[in-house]
Tab-separated table of C-alpha atoms in Angstrom:
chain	number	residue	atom	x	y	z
A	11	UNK	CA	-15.710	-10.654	-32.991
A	12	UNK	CA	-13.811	-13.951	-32.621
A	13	UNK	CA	-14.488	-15.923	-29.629
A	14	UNK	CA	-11.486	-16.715	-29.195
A	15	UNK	CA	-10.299	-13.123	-29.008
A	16	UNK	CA	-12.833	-11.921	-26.327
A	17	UNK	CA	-10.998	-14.927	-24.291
A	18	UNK	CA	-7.907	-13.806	-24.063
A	19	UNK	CA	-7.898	-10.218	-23.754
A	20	UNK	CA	-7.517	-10.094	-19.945
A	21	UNK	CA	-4.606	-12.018	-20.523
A	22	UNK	CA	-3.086	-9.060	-22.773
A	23	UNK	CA	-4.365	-6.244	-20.052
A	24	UNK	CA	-2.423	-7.867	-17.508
A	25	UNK	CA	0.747	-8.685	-19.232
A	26	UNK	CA	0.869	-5.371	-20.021
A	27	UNK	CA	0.302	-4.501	-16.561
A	28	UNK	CA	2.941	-7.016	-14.977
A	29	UNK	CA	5.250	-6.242	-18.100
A	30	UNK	CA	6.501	-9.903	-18.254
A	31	UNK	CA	4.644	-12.988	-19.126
A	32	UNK	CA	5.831	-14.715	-15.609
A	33	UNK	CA	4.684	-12.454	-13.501
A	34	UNK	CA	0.995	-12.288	-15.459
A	35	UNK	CA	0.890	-16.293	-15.331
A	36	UNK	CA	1.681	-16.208	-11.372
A	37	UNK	CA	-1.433	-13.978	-11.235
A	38	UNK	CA	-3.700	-15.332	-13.480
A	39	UNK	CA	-3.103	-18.790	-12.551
A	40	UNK	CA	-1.192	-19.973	-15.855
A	41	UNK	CA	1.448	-21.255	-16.364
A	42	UNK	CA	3.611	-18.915	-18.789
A	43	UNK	CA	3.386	-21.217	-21.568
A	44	UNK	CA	-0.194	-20.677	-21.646
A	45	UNK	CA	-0.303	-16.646	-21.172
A	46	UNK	CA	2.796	-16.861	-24.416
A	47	UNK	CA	0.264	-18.842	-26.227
A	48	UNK	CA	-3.006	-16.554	-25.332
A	49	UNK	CA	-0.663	-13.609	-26.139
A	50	UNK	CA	0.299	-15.009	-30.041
A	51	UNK	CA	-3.526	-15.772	-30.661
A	52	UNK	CA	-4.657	-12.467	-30.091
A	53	UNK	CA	-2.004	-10.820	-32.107
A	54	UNK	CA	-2.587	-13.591	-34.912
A	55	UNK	CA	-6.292	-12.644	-35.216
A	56	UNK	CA	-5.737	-9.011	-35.018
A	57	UNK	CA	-2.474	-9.195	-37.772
A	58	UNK	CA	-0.492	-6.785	-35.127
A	59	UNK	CA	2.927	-7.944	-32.903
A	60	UNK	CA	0.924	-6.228	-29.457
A	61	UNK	CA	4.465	-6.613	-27.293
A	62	UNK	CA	8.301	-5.692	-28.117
A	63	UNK	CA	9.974	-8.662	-26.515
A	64	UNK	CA	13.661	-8.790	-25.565
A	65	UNK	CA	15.521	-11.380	-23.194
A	66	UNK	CA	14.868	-8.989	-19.969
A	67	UNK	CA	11.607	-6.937	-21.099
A	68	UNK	CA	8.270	-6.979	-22.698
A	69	UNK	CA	6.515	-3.663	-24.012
A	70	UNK	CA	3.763	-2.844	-25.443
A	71	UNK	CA	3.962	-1.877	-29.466
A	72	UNK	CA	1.413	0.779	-30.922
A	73	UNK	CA	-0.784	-1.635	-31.560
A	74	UNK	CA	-0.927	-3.107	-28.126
A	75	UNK	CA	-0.858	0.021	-26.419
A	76	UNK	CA	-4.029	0.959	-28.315
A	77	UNK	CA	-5.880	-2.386	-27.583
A	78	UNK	CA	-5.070	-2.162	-23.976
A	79	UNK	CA	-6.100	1.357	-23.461
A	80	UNK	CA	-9.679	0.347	-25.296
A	81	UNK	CA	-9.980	-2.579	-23.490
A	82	UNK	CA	-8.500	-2.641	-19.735
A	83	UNK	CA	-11.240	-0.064	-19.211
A	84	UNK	CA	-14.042	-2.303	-20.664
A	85	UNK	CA	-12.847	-5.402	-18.605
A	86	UNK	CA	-12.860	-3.572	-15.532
A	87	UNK	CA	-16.056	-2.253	-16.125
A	88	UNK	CA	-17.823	-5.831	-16.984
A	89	UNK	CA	-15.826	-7.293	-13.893
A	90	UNK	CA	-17.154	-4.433	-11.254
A	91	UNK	CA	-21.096	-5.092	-12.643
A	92	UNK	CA	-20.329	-9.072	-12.376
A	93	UNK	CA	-19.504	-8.253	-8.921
A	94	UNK	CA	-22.589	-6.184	-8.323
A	95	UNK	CA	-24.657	-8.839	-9.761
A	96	UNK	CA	-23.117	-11.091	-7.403
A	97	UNK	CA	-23.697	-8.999	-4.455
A	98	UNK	CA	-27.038	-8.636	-5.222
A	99	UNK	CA	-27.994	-11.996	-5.768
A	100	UNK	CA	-26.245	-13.185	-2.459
A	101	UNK	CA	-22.893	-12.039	-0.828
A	102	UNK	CA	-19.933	-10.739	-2.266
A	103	UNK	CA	-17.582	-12.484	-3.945
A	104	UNK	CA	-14.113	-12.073	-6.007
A	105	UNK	CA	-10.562	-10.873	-5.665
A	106	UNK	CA	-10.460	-7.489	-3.807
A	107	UNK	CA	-7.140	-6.032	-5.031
A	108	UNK	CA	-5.579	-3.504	-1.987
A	109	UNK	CA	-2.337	-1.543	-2.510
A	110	UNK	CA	-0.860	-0.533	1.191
A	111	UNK	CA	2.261	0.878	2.723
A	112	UNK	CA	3.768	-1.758	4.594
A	113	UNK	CA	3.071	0.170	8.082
A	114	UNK	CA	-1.003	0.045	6.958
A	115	UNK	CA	-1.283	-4.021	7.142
A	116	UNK	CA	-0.265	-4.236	10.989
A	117	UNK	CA	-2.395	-1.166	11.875
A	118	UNK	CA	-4.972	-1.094	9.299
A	119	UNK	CA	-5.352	-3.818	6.924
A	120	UNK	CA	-4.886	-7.079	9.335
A	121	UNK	CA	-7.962	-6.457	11.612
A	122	UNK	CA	-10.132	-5.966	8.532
A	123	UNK	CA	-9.262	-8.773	6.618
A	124	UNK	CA	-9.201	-11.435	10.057
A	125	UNK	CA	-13.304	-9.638	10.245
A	126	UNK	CA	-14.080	-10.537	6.406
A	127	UNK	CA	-12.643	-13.606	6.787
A	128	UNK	CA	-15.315	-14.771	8.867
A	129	UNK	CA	-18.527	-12.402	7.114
A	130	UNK	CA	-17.208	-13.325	3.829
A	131	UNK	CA	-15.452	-16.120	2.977
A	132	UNK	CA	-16.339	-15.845	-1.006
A	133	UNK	CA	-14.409	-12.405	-0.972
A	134	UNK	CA	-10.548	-12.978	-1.140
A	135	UNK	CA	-8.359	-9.827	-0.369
A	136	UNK	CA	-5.113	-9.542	-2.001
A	137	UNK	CA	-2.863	-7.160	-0.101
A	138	UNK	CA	0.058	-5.825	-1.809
A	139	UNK	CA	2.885	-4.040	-0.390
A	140	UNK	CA	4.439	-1.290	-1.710
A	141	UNK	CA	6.309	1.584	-0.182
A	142	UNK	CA	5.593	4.195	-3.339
A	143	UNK	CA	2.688	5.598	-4.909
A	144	UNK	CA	1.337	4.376	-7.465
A	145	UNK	CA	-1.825	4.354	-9.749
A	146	UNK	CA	-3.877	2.159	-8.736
A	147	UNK	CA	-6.319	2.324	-11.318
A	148	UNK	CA	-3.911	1.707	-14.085
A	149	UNK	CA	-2.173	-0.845	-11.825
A	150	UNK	CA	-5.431	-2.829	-11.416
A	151	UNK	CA	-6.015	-2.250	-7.692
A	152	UNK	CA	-9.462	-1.642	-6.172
A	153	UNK	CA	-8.217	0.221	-3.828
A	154	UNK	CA	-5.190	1.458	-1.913
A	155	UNK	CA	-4.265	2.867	2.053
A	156	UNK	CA	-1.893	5.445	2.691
A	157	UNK	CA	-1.696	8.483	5.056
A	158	UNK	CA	-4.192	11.006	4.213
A	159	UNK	CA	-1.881	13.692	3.230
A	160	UNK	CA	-0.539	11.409	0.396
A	161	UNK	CA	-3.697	10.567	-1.374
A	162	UNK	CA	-4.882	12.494	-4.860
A	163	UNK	CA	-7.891	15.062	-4.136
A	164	UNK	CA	-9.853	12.951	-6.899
A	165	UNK	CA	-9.667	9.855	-4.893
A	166	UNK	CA	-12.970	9.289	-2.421
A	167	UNK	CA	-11.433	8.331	1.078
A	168	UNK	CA	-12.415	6.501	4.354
A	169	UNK	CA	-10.370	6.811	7.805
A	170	UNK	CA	-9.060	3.844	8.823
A	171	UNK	CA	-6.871	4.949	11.679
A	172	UNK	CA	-7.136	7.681	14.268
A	173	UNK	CA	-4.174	10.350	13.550
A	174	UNK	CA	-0.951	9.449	15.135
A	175	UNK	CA	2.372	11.046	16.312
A	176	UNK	CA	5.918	10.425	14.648
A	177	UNK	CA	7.911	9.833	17.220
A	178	UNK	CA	11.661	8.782	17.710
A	179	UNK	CA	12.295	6.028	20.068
A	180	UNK	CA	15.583	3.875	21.642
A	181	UNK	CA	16.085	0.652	23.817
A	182	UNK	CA	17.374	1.333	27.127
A	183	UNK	CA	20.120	-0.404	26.383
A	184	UNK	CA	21.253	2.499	23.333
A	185	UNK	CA	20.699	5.025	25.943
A	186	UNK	CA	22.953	3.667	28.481
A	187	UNK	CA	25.400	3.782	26.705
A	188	UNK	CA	25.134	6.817	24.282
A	189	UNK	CA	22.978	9.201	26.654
A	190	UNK	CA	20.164	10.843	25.284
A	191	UNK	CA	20.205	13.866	22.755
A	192	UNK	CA	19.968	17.060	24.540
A	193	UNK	CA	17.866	18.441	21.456
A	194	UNK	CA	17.181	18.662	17.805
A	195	UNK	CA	20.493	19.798	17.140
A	196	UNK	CA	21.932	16.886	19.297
A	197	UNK	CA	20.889	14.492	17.366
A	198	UNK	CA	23.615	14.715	14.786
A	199	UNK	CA	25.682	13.056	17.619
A	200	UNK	CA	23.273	10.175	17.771
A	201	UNK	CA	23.714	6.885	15.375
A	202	UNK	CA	19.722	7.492	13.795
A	203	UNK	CA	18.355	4.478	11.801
A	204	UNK	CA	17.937	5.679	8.331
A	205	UNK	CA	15.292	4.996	6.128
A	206	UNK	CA	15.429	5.050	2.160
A	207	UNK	CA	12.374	5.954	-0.158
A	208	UNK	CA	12.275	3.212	-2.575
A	209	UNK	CA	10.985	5.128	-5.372
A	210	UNK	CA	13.179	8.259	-5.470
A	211	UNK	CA	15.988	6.418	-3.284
A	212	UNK	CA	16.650	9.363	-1.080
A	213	UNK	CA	16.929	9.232	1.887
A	214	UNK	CA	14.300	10.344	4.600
A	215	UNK	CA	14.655	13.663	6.330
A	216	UNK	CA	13.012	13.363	10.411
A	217	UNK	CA	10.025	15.784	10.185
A	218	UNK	CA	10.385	17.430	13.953
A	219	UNK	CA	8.898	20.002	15.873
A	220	UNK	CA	11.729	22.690	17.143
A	221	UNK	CA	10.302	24.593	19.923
A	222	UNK	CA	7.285	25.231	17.989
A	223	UNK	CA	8.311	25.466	15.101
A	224	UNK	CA	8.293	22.509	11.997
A	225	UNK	CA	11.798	21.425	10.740
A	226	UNK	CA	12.833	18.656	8.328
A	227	UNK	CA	16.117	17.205	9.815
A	228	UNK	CA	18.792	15.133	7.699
A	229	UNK	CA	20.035	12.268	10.183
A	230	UNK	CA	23.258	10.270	9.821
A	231	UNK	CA	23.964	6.468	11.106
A	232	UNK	CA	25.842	3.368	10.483
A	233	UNK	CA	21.973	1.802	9.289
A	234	UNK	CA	19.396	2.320	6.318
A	235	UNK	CA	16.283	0.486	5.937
A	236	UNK	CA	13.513	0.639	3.512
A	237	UNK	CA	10.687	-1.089	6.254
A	238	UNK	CA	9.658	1.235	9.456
A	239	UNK	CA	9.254	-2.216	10.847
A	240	UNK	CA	12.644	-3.165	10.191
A	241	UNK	CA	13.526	0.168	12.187
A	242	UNK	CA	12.087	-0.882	14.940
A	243	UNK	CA	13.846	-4.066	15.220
A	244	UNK	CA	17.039	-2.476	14.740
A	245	UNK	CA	16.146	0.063	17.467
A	246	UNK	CA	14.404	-2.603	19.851
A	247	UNK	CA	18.404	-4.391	19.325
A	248	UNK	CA	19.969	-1.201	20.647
A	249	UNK	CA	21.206	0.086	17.237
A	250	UNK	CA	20.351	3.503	17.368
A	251	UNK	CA	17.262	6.301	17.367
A	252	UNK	CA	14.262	5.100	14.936
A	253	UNK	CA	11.821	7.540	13.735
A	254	UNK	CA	8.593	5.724	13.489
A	255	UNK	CA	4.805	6.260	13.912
A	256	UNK	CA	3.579	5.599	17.905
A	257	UNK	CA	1.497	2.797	17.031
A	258	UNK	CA	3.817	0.907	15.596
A	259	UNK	CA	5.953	0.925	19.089
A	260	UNK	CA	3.125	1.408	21.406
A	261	UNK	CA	3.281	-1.890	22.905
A	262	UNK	CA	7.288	-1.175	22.962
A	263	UNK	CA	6.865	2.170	25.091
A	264	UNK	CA	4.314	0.264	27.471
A	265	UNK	CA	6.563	-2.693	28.714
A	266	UNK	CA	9.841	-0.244	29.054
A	267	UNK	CA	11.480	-2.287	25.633
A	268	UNK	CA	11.916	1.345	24.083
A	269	UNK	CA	11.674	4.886	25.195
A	270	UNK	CA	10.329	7.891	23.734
A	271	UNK	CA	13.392	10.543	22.848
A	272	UNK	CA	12.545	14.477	22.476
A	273	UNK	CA	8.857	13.692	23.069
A	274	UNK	CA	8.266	17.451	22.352
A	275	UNK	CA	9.826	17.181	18.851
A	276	UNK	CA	6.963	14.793	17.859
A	277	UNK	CA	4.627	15.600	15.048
A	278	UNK	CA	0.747	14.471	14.414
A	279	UNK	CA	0.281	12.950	11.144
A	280	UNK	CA	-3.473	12.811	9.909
A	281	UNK	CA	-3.885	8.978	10.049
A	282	UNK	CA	-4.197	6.106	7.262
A	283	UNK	CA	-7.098	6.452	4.725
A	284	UNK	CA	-8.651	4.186	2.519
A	285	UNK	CA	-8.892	5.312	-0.865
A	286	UNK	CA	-10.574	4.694	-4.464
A	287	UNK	CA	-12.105	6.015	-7.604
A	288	UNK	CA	-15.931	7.218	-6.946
A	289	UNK	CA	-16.899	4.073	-9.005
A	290	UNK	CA	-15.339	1.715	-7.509
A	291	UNK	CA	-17.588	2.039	-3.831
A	292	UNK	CA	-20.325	0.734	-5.948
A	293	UNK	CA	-18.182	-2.871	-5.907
A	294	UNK	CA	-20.337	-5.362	-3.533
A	295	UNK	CA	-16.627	-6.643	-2.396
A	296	UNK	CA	-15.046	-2.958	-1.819
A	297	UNK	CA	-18.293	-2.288	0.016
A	298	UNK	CA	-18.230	-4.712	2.412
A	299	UNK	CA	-14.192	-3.944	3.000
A	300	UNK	CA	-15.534	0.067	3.491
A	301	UNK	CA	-18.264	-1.357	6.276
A	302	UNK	CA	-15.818	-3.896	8.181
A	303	UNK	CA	-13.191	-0.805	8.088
A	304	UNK	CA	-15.337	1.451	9.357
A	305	UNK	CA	-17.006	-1.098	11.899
A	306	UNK	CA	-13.718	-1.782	13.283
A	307	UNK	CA	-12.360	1.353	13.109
A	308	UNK	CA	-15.689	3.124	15.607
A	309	UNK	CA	-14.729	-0.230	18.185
A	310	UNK	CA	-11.322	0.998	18.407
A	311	UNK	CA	-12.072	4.700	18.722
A	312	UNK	CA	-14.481	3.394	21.858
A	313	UNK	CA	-11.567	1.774	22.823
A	314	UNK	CA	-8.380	3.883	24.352
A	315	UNK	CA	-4.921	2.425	23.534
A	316	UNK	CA	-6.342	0.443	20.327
A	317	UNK	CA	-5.536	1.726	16.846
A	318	UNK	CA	-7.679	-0.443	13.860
């Protein structure tokens, strides 16, 4: 086969990936001039047009979906055992790809990656945040953290967090001057902080407990976010009620900035989870994220008040 080819295929896996030439040159480190050119090669050699191009999309042709779907699997497998000759021959090394909900990075991902900062400085961990699922395989992740109850059963897992409550929360200031709901049923007389679900664009229904039993509430407010983080701003500024998980606001409760409303109506949720294809463990640089995780995560279950 033509050198030449061989060179450029990762360039074609990930433009079909990214589906735009832009956003493959921001991650490869070309400019897009270069990824256009590595693209027209590739379909010169083979005699194929690989990508339908318009002025706002590029998709893959037959042709190119073929090529990708042979090769994307045969690059990631030659990258992995490059990595595991790496880690045998010394430390690991490479990009570590990690998909995460945007509540995972404060309370799982950023102690992790402050530790492997330090144990391994040729491992670089790219965190991306994205409020959906998606596949992470097919997306070129090595791995992704969500709660445990959103993860496929064919996925191998690792706890990163303790389980926490869901728990709705107000400033002071909100409840002086609104009161506090009397109960479940109260709180459609409440200005609640919405929050939207950027994939299906609905909006989230409060999952409560009603005097024992579970209920899935629709809320109304002048505010929608898409960020629980942004929620609790809004909240901490004496919008209205915020649903959000505990340790997101623990600090909050503890200095008397917000307080806990219908404590009874909280929920457990089971927790945030690493997760992965059963290959993929095998990965020097996943490995050492697994250890660090799971290092961190024992400290911190040692350690009352501290979620990893």
């Amino acid at each position: 086969m033509n050198r030449d080819l061989l060179t450029h295929l990762p360039v074609i896996v990930v433009v079909a990936r990214r589906g735009g030439f832009a956003l493959a040159a921001a991650e490869l480190g070309m400019s897009p001039s270069a990824v256009s050119h590595a693209v027209r090669l590739v379909e010169e050699r083979i005699g194929q047009p690989l990508f339908a191009r318009t002025t706002r999309s590029v998709s893959l042709t037959e042709a190119g979906k073929a090529l990708v779907e042979t090769a994307g699997p045969a690059l990631q497998d030659i990258a992995e055992r490059m990595d595991r000759i790496r880690g045998v021959k010394g430390r690991p090394a490479g990009l570590l790809r990690i998909n995460a909900s945007n509540i995972a990075i404060p309370l799982a991902v950023t102690p992790v990656v402050a530790a492997m900062a330090e144990r391994y400085p040729d491992v670089t961990v790219e965190i991306v945040a994205d409020q959906g699922l998606i596949d992470i395989v097919g997306e070129g992740f090595d791995a992704g953290i969500r709660l445990g109850e959103m993860i496929a059963q064919d996925m191998v897992t690792v706890r990163m967090t303790p389980p926490f409550k869901a728990v709705i929360v107000a400033s002071p200031a909100y409840v002086a001057k609104r009161g506090r709901p009397r109960d479940v049923a109260d709180l459609a007389n409440h200005n609640c902080i919405g929050y939207r679900l950027v994939r299906s664009g609905a909006l989230y229904r409060w999952d409560l407990n009603d005097n024992g039993k579970d209920v899935v509430v629709e809320t109304r407010g002048t505010t929608v976010v898409t960020d629980s983080l942004g929620a609790v701003d809004l909240a901490l500024a004496g919008v209205g009620l915020a649903y959000v998980f505990e340790p997101l606001v623990r600090a909050d409760l503890a200095a008397g900035r917000l307080v806990q409303i219908l404590p009874k109506t909280a929920i457990e949720e089971p927790g945030l989870f690493l997760y992965f294809p059963r290959r993929a463990s095998m990965a020097p640089k996943l490995r050492a994220f697994i250890d660090t995780a799971q290092e961190i995560g024992r400290a911190s279950m040692r350690t009352p008040g501290r979620v990893a």
